[in-house]
GROMACS .gro file of C-alpha atoms in nm:
model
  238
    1UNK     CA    1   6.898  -3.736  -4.709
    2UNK     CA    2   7.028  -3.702  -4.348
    3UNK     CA    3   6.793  -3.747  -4.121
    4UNK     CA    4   6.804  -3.503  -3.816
    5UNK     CA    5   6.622  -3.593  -3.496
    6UNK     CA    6   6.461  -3.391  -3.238
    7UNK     CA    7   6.596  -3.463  -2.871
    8UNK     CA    8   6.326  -3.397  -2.608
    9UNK     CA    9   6.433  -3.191  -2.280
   10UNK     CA   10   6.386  -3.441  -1.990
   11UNK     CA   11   6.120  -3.233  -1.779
   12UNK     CA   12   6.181  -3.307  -1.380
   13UNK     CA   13   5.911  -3.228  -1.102
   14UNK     CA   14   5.950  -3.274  -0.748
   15UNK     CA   15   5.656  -3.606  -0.666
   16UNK     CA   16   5.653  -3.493  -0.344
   17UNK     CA   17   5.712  -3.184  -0.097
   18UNK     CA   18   6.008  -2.952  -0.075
   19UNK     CA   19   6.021  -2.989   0.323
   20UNK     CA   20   6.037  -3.446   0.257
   21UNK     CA   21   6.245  -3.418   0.057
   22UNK     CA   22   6.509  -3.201   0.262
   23UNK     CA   23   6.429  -3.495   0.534
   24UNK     CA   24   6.464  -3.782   0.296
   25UNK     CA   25   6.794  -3.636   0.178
   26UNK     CA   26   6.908  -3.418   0.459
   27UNK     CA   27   6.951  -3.145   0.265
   28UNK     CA   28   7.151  -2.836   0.445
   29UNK     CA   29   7.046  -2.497   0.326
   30UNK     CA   30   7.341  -2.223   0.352
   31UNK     CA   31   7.151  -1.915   0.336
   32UNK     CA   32   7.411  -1.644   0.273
   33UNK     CA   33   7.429  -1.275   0.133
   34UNK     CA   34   7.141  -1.151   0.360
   35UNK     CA   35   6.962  -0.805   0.319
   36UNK     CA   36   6.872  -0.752   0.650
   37UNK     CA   37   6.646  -0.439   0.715
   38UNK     CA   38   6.618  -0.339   1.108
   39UNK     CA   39   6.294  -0.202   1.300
   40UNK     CA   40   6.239  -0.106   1.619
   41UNK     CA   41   5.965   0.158   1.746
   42UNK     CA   42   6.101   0.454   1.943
   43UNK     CA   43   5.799   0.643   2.005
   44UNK     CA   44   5.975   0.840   2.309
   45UNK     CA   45   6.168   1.060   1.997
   46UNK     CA   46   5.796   1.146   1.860
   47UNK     CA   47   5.765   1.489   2.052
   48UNK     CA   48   6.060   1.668   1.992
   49UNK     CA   49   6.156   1.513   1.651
   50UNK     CA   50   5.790   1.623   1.493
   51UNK     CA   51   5.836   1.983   1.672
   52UNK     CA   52   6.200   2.044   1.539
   53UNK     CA   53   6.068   1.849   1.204
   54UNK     CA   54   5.736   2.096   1.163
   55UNK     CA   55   5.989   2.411   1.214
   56UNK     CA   56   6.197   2.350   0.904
   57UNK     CA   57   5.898   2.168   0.703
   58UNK     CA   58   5.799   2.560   0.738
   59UNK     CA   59   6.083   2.677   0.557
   60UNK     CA   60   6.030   2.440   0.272
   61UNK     CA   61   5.648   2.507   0.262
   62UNK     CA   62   5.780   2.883   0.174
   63UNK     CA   63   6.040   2.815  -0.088
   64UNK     CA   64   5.791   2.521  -0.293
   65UNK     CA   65   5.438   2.500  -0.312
   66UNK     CA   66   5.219   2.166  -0.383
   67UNK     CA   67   5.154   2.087  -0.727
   68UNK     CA   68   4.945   1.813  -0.872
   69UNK     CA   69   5.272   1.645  -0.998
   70UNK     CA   70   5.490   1.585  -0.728
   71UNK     CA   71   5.272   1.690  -0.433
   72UNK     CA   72   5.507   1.674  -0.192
   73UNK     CA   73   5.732   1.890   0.029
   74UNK     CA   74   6.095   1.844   0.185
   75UNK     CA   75   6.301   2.051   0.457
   76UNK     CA   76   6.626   2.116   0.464
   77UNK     CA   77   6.893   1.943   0.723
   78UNK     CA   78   6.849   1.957   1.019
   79UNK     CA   79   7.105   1.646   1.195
   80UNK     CA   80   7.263   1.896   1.365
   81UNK     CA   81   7.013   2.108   1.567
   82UNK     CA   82   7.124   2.059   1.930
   83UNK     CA   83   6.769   1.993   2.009
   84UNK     CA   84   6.763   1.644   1.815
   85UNK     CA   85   7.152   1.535   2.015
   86UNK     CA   86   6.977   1.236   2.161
   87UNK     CA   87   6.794   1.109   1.821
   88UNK     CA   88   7.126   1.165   1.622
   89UNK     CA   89   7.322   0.992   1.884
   90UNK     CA   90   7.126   0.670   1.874
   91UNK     CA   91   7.081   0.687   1.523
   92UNK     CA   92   7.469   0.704   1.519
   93UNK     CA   93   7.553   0.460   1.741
   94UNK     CA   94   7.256   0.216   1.583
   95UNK     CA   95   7.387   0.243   1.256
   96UNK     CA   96   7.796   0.209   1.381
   97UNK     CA   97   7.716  -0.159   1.600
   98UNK     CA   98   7.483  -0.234   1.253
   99UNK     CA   99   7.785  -0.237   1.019
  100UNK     CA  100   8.012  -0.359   1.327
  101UNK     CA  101   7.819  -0.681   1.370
  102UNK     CA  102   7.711  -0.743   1.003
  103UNK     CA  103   8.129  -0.823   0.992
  104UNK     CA  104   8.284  -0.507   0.882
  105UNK     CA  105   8.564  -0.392   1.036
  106UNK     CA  106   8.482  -0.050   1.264
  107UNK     CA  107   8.714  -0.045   1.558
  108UNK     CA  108   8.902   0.258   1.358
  109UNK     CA  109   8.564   0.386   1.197
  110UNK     CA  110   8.307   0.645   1.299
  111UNK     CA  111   7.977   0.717   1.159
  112UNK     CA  112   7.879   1.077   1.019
  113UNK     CA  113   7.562   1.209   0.882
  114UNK     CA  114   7.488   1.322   0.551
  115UNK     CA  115   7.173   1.403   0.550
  116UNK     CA  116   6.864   1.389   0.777
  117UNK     CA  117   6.530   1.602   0.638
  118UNK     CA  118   6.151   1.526   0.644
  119UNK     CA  119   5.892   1.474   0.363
  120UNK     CA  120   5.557   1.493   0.348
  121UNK     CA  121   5.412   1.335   0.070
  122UNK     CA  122   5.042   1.459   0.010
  123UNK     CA  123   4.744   1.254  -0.186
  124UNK     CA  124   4.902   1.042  -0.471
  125UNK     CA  125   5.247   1.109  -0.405
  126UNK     CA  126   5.479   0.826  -0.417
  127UNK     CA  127   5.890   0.768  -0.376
  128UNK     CA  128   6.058   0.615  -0.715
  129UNK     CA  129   6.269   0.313  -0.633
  130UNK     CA  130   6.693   0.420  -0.574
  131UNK     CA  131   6.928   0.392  -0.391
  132UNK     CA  132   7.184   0.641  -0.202
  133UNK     CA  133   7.516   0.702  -0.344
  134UNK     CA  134   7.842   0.918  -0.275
  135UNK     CA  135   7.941   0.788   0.024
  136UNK     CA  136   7.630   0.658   0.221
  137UNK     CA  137   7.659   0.340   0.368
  138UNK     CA  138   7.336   0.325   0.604
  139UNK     CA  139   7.021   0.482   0.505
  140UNK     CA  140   6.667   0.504   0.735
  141UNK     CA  141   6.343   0.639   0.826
  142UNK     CA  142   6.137   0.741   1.127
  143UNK     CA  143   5.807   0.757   1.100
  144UNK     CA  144   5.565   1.097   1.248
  145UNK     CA  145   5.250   1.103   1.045
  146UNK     CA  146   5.059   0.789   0.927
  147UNK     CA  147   4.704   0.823   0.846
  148UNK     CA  148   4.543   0.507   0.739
  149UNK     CA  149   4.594   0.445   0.370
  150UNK     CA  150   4.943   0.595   0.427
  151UNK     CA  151   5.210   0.503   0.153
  152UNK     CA  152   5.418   0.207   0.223
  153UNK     CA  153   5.801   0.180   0.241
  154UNK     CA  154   5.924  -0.075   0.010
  155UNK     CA  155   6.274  -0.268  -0.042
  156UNK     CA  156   6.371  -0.427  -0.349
  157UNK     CA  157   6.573  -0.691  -0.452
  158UNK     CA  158   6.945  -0.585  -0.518
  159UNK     CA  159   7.042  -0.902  -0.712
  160UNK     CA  160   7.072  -0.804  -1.073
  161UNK     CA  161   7.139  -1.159  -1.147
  162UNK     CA  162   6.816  -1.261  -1.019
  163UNK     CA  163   6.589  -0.955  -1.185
  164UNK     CA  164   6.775  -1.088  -1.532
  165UNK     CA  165   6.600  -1.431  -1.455
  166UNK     CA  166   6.349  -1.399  -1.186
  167UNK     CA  167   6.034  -1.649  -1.223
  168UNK     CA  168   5.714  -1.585  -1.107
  169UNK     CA  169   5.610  -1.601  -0.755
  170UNK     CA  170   5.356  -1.883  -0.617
  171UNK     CA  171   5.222  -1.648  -0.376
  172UNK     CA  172   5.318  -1.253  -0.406
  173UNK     CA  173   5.123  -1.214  -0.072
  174UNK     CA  174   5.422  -1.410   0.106
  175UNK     CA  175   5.751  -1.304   0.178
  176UNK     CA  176   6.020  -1.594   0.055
  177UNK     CA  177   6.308  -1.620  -0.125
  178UNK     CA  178   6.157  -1.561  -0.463
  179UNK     CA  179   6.030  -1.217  -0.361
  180UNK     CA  180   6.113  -0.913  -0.565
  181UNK     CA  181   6.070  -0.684  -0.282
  182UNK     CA  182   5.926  -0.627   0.057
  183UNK     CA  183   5.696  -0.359   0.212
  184UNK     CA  184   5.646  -0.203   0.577
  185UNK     CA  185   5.347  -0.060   0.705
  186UNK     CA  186   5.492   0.246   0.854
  187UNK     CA  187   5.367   0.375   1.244
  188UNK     CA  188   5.435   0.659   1.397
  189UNK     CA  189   5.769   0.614   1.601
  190UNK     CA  190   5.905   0.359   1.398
  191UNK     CA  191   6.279   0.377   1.283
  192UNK     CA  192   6.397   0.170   1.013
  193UNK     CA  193   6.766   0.091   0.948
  194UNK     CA  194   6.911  -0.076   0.604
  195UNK     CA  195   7.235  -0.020   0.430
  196UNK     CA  196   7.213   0.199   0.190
  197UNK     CA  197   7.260  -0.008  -0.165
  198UNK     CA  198   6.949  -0.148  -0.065
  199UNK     CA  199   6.724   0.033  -0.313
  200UNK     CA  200   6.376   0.206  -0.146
  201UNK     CA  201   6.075   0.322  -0.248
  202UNK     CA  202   5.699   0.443  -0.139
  203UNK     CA  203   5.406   0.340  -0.293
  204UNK     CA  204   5.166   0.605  -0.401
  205UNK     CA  205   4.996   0.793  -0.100
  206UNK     CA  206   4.607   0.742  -0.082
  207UNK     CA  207   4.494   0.917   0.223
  208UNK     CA  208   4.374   1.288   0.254
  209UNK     CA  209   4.619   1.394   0.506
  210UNK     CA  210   5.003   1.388   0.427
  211UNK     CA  211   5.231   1.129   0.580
  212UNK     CA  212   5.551   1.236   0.709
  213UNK     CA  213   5.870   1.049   0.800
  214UNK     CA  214   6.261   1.200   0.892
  215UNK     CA  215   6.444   0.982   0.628
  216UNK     CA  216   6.832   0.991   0.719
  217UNK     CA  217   7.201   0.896   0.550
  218UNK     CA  218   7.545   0.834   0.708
  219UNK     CA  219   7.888   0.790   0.617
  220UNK     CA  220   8.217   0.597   0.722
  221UNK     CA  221   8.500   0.801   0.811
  222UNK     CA  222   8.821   0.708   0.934
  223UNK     CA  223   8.866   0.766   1.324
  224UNK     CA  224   9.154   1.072   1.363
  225UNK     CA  225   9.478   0.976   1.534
  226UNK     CA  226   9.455   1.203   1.796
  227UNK     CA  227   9.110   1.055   1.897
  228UNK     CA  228   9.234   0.719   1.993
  229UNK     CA  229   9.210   0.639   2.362
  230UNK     CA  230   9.262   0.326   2.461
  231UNK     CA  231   8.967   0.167   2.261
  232UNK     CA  232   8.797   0.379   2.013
  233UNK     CA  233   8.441   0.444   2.081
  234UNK     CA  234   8.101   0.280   1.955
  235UNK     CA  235   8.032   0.567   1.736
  236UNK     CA  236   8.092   0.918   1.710
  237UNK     CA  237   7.827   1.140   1.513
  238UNK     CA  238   7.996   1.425   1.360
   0.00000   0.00000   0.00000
């Protein structure tokens, strides 16, 4: 009889800290392939973007009432109402110097929107995690309506690789590397910038009143020919 013997795996764990042992061994960390999500608060856009926002919200109140389901209600597009110029020009130019200094190539580039509506999600609505496709490469929110107990917006980990073979996390109250996604309290006046295969979501809305946010896609398009002048400009929101 052959005699067949079991090999043990050879089980390795760290003695001592993560951080001494980077110091013991200098260890360099080379943190590439970043998600990065930009905020920044622009509560000056607050009056005329909920005014222009509650006009259409009207219009989709008519055509689709609340139902127990899906208790929430969208408006149609609105980037180009001249009243908004000065909210779709920043977003436009925001989102044009985002892709310019995340490395990509936009000296012959402009930005265009696809889309920019409002929802307001009622008591127990909620967003299902996606993403944006046919085209969009930046995708955002601005915030008008946040009672406490509002939903929260929520970005999820695009790396397929590391869903296939994720562990668990030590501490799922922490953001580190080893998160599976990340959440924002929203505030009124808030914008929030991320490119768009970034997959979103919003957790389930618990207060009485609705929360309501502008949520917002753009494009790349090629700069026309006959617009170059010298050098082409930061953005251009068509």
């Amino acid at each position: 009889m052959t005699k067949t013997s079991k090999r043990k795996n050879k089980i390795c764990k760290a003695a001592v800290g993560v951080e001494k042992i980077k110091q013991e061994v200098q260890l360099t960390v080379a943190a590439h392939f970043a998600c990065p999500i930009y905020l920044i608060d622009r509560p000056d856009f607050l009056k005329i973007v909920t005014e222009v926002s509650d006009e259409y919200l009207e219009k989709g109140r008519a055509d689709r009432e609340i139902d127990d389901i899906y208790p929430v209600i969208m408006s149609g597009s609105y980037y180009d109402d001249p009243r908004l110029a000065k909210f779709s020009e920043f977003i436009g130019g925001t989102s044009w110097n985002i892709l310019a200094e995340q490395g990509y190539a936009m000296q012959d580039k402009v930005v265009s929107f696809t889309e920019m509506w409002t929802q307001e999600h009622h008591k127990h609505s909620a967003m299902d995690q996606h993403t944006h496709g046919y085209g969009s490469q930046i995708v955002g929110f601005y915030f008008l309506e946040t009672p406490a107990n509002s939903s929260r917006l929520i970005f999820h980990d695009p790396r397929m690789g590391k869903v296939q073979i994720d562990l668990p996390e030590s501490d799922v109250s922490q953001a580190t590397i080893a998160s599976k996604m990340i959440n924002f309290e929203p505030r009124p006046g808030l914008m929030v910038f991320a490119n768009a295969w970034l997959a979103h979501s919003f957790t389930r809305h618990a207060a009485n009143e609705p929360i309501k946010f502008v949520h917002f896609n753009l494009t790349v398009d090629m700069l026309r020919q006959q617009d170059f002048k010298g050098s082409p400009p930061a953005a251009e929101v068509i």
